[in-house]
């Protein structure tokens, strides 16, 4: 899958994606990352990409011509890929949309800076997405969040075959269960006995019960979106009874 990012800080993108599982995914050709710098498409000697806002106001805005030219170049290199602008004005990114994007051949991501971009750029944008209701200094981190969340869904990307499929939000819409590794005792806290039992059916039930319980306690909104099977309801009832003890 090819990701093109339009950014005045290409190294922010390449630097982060060079590491870890995403770096290995690039080396394996599972994903391709290309950054386009609007400065390379600026028609003035100083490679200027920003200017003062009409109507006044603080700060600078990104000018339309360099961004539109960079978008056109990216579209030519990544044909058919939707152009996504990351901004707090976008629709909220959730796992469902991430899985949808994972089915695309490519994505073109526009990372804004300064106080924003000239509104006329949005005529060349297919969708506007937000990673959350807060304001960052630029769209590079949101672009990286989207790339990482989508890339993790690609078959073969994660070492363990079903890791992504087992992600809490990915397959069951619940929060993740607690996880433990060696040493078996930390301070005076032992690993829950069930996880040492080797009884995999019992371990799966315990993990599901913990996810259900945690989701009920911390994100009742997520639980409300989900129909529980009779088995899941019983696990949750038992969890609540144990919790209440
Ligand atoms: N939140 C967000 N979700 O997606 N992007 C976000 C953001 O805060 N982006 C920074 C702004 C900075 C000025 C230009 C436009 C993007």
GROMACS .gro file of C-alpha atoms and ligand atoms in nm:
model
  261
    1UNK     CA    1   0.000   0.000   0.000
    2UNK     CA    2   0.136   0.342  -0.097
    3UNK     CA    3   0.109   0.643   0.131
    4UNK     CA    4   0.191   0.991  -0.005
    5UNK     CA    5   0.220   1.271   0.248
    6UNK     CA    6   0.224   1.639   0.153
    7UNK     CA    7   0.428   1.815   0.420
    8UNK     CA    8   0.687   2.089   0.461
    9UNK     CA    9   0.864   1.855   0.706
   10UNK     CA   10   0.926   1.533   0.509
   11UNK     CA   11   1.183   1.410   0.760
   12UNK     CA   12   0.919   1.405   1.034
   13UNK     CA   13   0.738   1.144   0.826
   14UNK     CA   14   1.037   0.940   0.703
   15UNK     CA   15   1.211   0.953   1.040
   16UNK     CA   16   0.922   0.806   1.232
   17UNK     CA   17   0.830   0.544   0.972
   18UNK     CA   18   1.190   0.426   0.944
   19UNK     CA   19   1.167   0.255   1.283
   20UNK     CA   20   1.015  -0.068   1.410
   21UNK     CA   21   0.749  -0.274   1.241
   22UNK     CA   22   0.670   0.000   0.989
   23UNK     CA   23   1.036   0.034   0.894
   24UNK     CA   24   1.049  -0.340   0.836
   25UNK     CA   25   0.724  -0.324   0.639
   26UNK     CA   26   0.886  -0.067   0.406
   27UNK     CA   27   1.196  -0.285   0.369
   28UNK     CA   28   0.966  -0.578   0.279
   29UNK     CA   29   0.780  -0.364   0.024
   30UNK     CA   30   0.449  -0.404   0.213
   31UNK     CA   31   0.413  -0.027   0.233
   32UNK     CA   32   0.567   0.258   0.035
   33UNK     CA   33   0.601   0.608   0.183
   34UNK     CA   34   0.652   0.918  -0.034
   35UNK     CA   35   0.666   1.274   0.097
   36UNK     CA   36   0.601   1.577  -0.122
   37UNK     CA   37   0.724   1.914  -0.001
   38UNK     CA   38   0.507   2.207  -0.116
   39UNK     CA   39   0.823   2.422  -0.113
   40UNK     CA   40   0.934   2.227  -0.421
   41UNK     CA   41   0.620   2.352  -0.594
   42UNK     CA   42   0.650   2.715  -0.488
   43UNK     CA   43   0.698   2.962  -0.773
   44UNK     CA   44   0.901   3.216  -0.583
   45UNK     CA   45   1.272   3.240  -0.517
   46UNK     CA   46   1.232   3.193  -0.142
   47UNK     CA   47   1.024   2.872  -0.184
   48UNK     CA   48   0.753   3.052   0.007
   49UNK     CA   49   0.444   2.848   0.097
   50UNK     CA   50   0.271   3.077   0.345
   51UNK     CA   51   0.123   3.423   0.348
   52UNK     CA   52  -0.086   3.653   0.564
   53UNK     CA   53  -0.462   3.588   0.596
   54UNK     CA   54  -0.701   3.811   0.401
   55UNK     CA   55  -0.924   3.991   0.651
   56UNK     CA   56  -0.644   3.997   0.907
   57UNK     CA   57  -0.592   3.768   1.202
   58UNK     CA   58  -0.297   3.606   1.376
   59UNK     CA   59  -0.033   3.398   1.203
   60UNK     CA   60   0.007   3.278   0.848
   61UNK     CA   61  -0.181   3.044   0.616
   62UNK     CA   62  -0.054   2.791   0.364
   63UNK     CA   63  -0.105   2.925   0.010
   64UNK     CA   64  -0.317   2.723  -0.233
   65UNK     CA   65  -0.091   2.703  -0.545
   66UNK     CA   66   0.199   2.505  -0.395
   67UNK     CA   67  -0.041   2.268  -0.215
   68UNK     CA   68  -0.256   2.215  -0.525
   69UNK     CA   69   0.054   2.142  -0.734
   70UNK     CA   70   0.185   1.897  -0.474
   71UNK     CA   71  -0.154   1.724  -0.458
   72UNK     CA   72  -0.160   1.694  -0.838
   73UNK     CA   73   0.189   1.539  -0.835
   74UNK     CA   74   0.088   1.293  -0.565
   75UNK     CA   75  -0.231   1.198  -0.751
   76UNK     CA   76  -0.024   1.122  -1.061
   77UNK     CA   77   0.212   0.902  -0.859
   78UNK     CA   78  -0.061   0.735  -0.655
   79UNK     CA   79  -0.356   0.715  -0.896
   80UNK     CA   80  -0.695   0.648  -0.743
   81UNK     CA   81  -0.574   0.722  -0.391
   82UNK     CA   82  -0.815   0.947  -0.197
   83UNK     CA   83  -0.673   1.281  -0.081
   84UNK     CA   84  -0.732   1.321   0.293
   85UNK     CA   85  -0.679   1.647   0.482
   86UNK     CA   86  -0.606   1.603   0.853
   87UNK     CA   87  -0.761   1.876   1.064
   88UNK     CA   88  -0.972   1.929   1.377
   89UNK     CA   89  -1.260   2.019   1.141
   90UNK     CA   90  -1.266   1.668   1.000
   91UNK     CA   91  -1.484   1.372   1.086
   92UNK     CA   92  -1.356   1.176   1.385
   93UNK     CA   93  -1.125   0.887   1.296
   94UNK     CA   94  -1.239   0.557   1.444
   95UNK     CA   95  -1.136   0.196   1.387
   96UNK     CA   96  -1.414   0.136   1.133
   97UNK     CA   97  -1.277   0.406   0.903
   98UNK     CA   98  -0.923   0.278   0.958
   99UNK     CA   99  -1.028  -0.067   0.840
  100UNK     CA  100  -1.199   0.094   0.540
  101UNK     CA  101  -0.881   0.277   0.446
  102UNK     CA  102  -0.682  -0.048   0.474
  103UNK     CA  103  -0.877  -0.172   0.172
  104UNK     CA  104  -0.753   0.113  -0.047
  105UNK     CA  105  -0.457   0.079  -0.283
  106UNK     CA  106  -0.315   0.402  -0.149
  107UNK     CA  107  -0.378   0.718   0.048
  108UNK     CA  108  -0.264   1.076  -0.006
  109UNK     CA  109  -0.245   1.271   0.319
  110UNK     CA  110  -0.227   1.649   0.339
  111UNK     CA  111  -0.050   1.772   0.653
  112UNK     CA  112  -0.120   2.139   0.725
  113UNK     CA  113   0.094   2.381   0.921
  114UNK     CA  114   0.080   2.744   1.039
  115UNK     CA  115  -0.279   2.852   1.116
  116UNK     CA  116  -0.425   2.641   0.839
  117UNK     CA  117  -0.462   2.623   0.463
  118UNK     CA  118  -0.638   2.836   0.202
  119UNK     CA  119  -0.997   2.707   0.185
  120UNK     CA  120  -0.973   2.670  -0.194
  121UNK     CA  121  -0.736   2.373  -0.147
  122UNK     CA  122  -1.029   2.169  -0.017
  123UNK     CA  123  -1.169   2.155  -0.373
  124UNK     CA  124  -0.885   1.909  -0.440
  125UNK     CA  125  -0.944   1.712  -0.117
  126UNK     CA  126  -1.170   1.405  -0.102
  127UNK     CA  127  -1.222   1.388   0.276
  128UNK     CA  128  -1.128   1.569   0.594
  129UNK     CA  129  -1.052   1.362   0.905
  130UNK     CA  130  -0.961   1.445   1.267
  131UNK     CA  131  -0.772   1.227   1.512
  132UNK     CA  132  -0.926   1.410   1.807
  133UNK     CA  133  -1.069   1.729   1.947
  134UNK     CA  134  -0.747   1.917   2.017
  135UNK     CA  135  -0.522   2.139   1.808
  136UNK     CA  136  -0.168   2.037   1.717
  137UNK     CA  137   0.099   2.247   1.550
  138UNK     CA  138   0.078   2.050   1.229
  139UNK     CA  139  -0.087   1.763   1.049
  140UNK     CA  140   0.222   1.539   1.042
  141UNK     CA  141   0.146   1.354   1.367
  142UNK     CA  142  -0.218   1.296   1.260
  143UNK     CA  143  -0.091   1.167   0.923
  144UNK     CA  144   0.146   0.930   1.103
  145UNK     CA  145  -0.135   0.814   1.332
  146UNK     CA  146  -0.350   0.733   1.031
  147UNK     CA  147  -0.067   0.559   0.843
  148UNK     CA  148   0.025   0.346   1.146
  149UNK     CA  149  -0.334   0.250   1.228
  150UNK     CA  150  -0.404   0.156   0.864
  151UNK     CA  151  -0.073  -0.023   0.802
  152UNK     CA  152  -0.124  -0.243   1.111
  153UNK     CA  153  -0.437  -0.378   0.943
  154UNK     CA  154  -0.253  -0.491   0.631
  155UNK     CA  155  -0.220  -0.871   0.605
  156UNK     CA  156   0.128  -0.990   0.685
  157UNK     CA  157   0.245  -0.664   0.832
  158UNK     CA  158   0.246  -0.765   1.197
  159UNK     CA  159   0.463  -1.062   1.292
  160UNK     CA  160   0.194  -1.256   1.473
  161UNK     CA  161  -0.064  -1.352   1.210
  162UNK     CA  162  -0.372  -1.250   1.403
  163UNK     CA  163  -0.234  -0.967   1.615
  164UNK     CA  164  -0.426  -0.694   1.436
  165UNK     CA  165  -0.736  -0.908   1.418
  166UNK     CA  166  -0.707  -0.955   1.796
  167UNK     CA  167  -0.679  -0.579   1.855
  168UNK     CA  168  -0.945  -0.486   2.103
  169UNK     CA  169  -1.120  -0.234   1.876
  170UNK     CA  170  -1.058  -0.434   1.560
  171UNK     CA  171  -1.269  -0.738   1.608
  172UNK     CA  172  -1.489  -0.705   1.913
  173UNK     CA  173  -1.532  -0.334   1.980
  174UNK     CA  174  -1.415  -0.379   2.340
  175UNK     CA  175  -1.123  -0.243   2.541
  176UNK     CA  176  -0.821  -0.469   2.569
  177UNK     CA  177  -0.778  -0.711   2.858
  178UNK     CA  178  -0.485  -0.685   3.104
  179UNK     CA  179  -0.154  -0.839   2.988
  180UNK     CA  180   0.127  -0.994   3.192
  181UNK     CA  181   0.477  -1.123   3.119
  182UNK     CA  182   0.778  -1.233   3.323
  183UNK     CA  183   0.869  -1.200   3.603
  184UNK     CA  184   0.570  -1.384   3.756
  185UNK     CA  185   0.585  -1.169   4.068
  186UNK     CA  186   0.631  -0.789   4.063
  187UNK     CA  187   0.652  -0.644   4.413
  188UNK     CA  188   0.390  -0.857   4.580
  189UNK     CA  189   0.159  -0.889   4.278
  190UNK     CA  190   0.143  -1.227   4.109
  191UNK     CA  191   0.027  -1.303   3.753
  192UNK     CA  192  -0.340  -1.417   3.761
  193UNK     CA  193  -0.334  -1.796   3.808
  194UNK     CA  194  -0.557  -1.860   3.506
  195UNK     CA  195  -0.285  -1.731   3.272
  196UNK     CA  196  -0.042  -1.990   3.406
  197UNK     CA  197  -0.296  -2.272   3.383
  198UNK     CA  198  -0.236  -2.374   3.022
  199UNK     CA  199  -0.614  -2.408   2.990
  200UNK     CA  200  -0.658  -2.207   2.672
  201UNK     CA  201  -1.037  -2.214   2.669
  202UNK     CA  202  -1.039  -2.082   3.024
  203UNK     CA  203  -0.779  -1.819   2.935
  204UNK     CA  204  -0.984  -1.701   2.638
  205UNK     CA  205  -1.293  -1.670   2.861
  206UNK     CA  206  -1.101  -1.481   3.128
  207UNK     CA  207  -0.961  -1.238   2.871
  208UNK     CA  208  -1.304  -1.178   2.717
  209UNK     CA  209  -1.454  -1.127   3.064
  210UNK     CA  210  -1.181  -0.876   3.153
  211UNK     CA  211  -1.241  -0.688   2.826
  212UNK     CA  212  -1.615  -0.680   2.892
  213UNK     CA  213  -1.568  -0.566   3.252
  214UNK     CA  214  -1.316  -0.296   3.165
  215UNK     CA  215  -1.530  -0.166   2.881
  216UNK     CA  216  -1.835  -0.153   3.109
  217UNK     CA  217  -1.636   0.037   3.373
  218UNK     CA  218  -1.437   0.274   3.151
  219UNK     CA  219  -1.626   0.311   2.822
  220UNK     CA  220  -1.997   0.232   2.869
  221UNK     CA  221  -2.049   0.423   2.543
  222UNK     CA  222  -1.858   0.153   2.355
  223UNK     CA  223  -2.051  -0.123   2.529
  224UNK     CA  224  -2.380   0.048   2.440
  225UNK     CA  225  -2.286   0.010   2.072
  226UNK     CA  226  -2.260  -0.361   2.105
  227UNK     CA  227  -2.509  -0.646   2.136
  228UNK     CA  228  -2.379  -0.896   2.393
  229UNK     CA  229  -2.429  -1.267   2.340
  230UNK     CA  230  -2.585  -1.459   2.627
  231UNK     CA  231  -2.240  -1.595   2.709
  232UNK     CA  232  -2.086  -1.247   2.711
  233UNK     CA  233  -2.366  -1.112   2.929
  234UNK     CA  234  -2.309  -1.394   3.180
  235UNK     CA  235  -1.934  -1.327   3.183
  236UNK     CA  236  -2.004  -0.959   3.249
  237UNK     CA  237  -2.260  -1.037   3.521
  238UNK     CA  238  -2.007  -1.269   3.691
  239UNK     CA  239  -1.739  -1.000   3.660
  240UNK     CA  240  -1.966  -0.745   3.826
  241UNK     CA  241  -2.055  -0.991   4.102
  242UNK     CA  242  -1.685  -1.061   4.169
  243UNK     CA  243  -1.611  -0.688   4.157
  244UNK     CA  244  -1.892  -0.619   4.398
  245UNK     CA  245  -1.762  -0.877   4.648
  246LIG     N1  246  -0.666   1.725   1.585
  246LIG     C1  247  -0.629   1.699   1.456
  246LIG     N2  248  -0.674   1.596   1.387
  246LIG     O1  249  -0.618   1.602   1.265
  246LIG     N3  250  -0.538   1.708   1.255
  246LIG     C2  251  -0.542   1.770   1.374
  246LIG     C3  252  -0.466   1.891   1.406
  246LIG     O2  253  -0.470   1.939   1.519
  246LIG     N4  254  -0.392   1.943   1.306
  246LIG     C4  255  -0.313   2.061   1.327
  246LIG     C5  256  -0.358   2.174   1.238
  246LIG     C6  257  -0.254   2.283   1.247
  246LIG     C7  258  -0.290   2.397   1.158
  246LIG     C8  259  -0.312   2.353   1.016
  246LIG     C9  260  -0.414   2.245   1.006
  246LIG    C10  261  -0.381   2.130   1.097
   0.00000   0.00000   0.00000
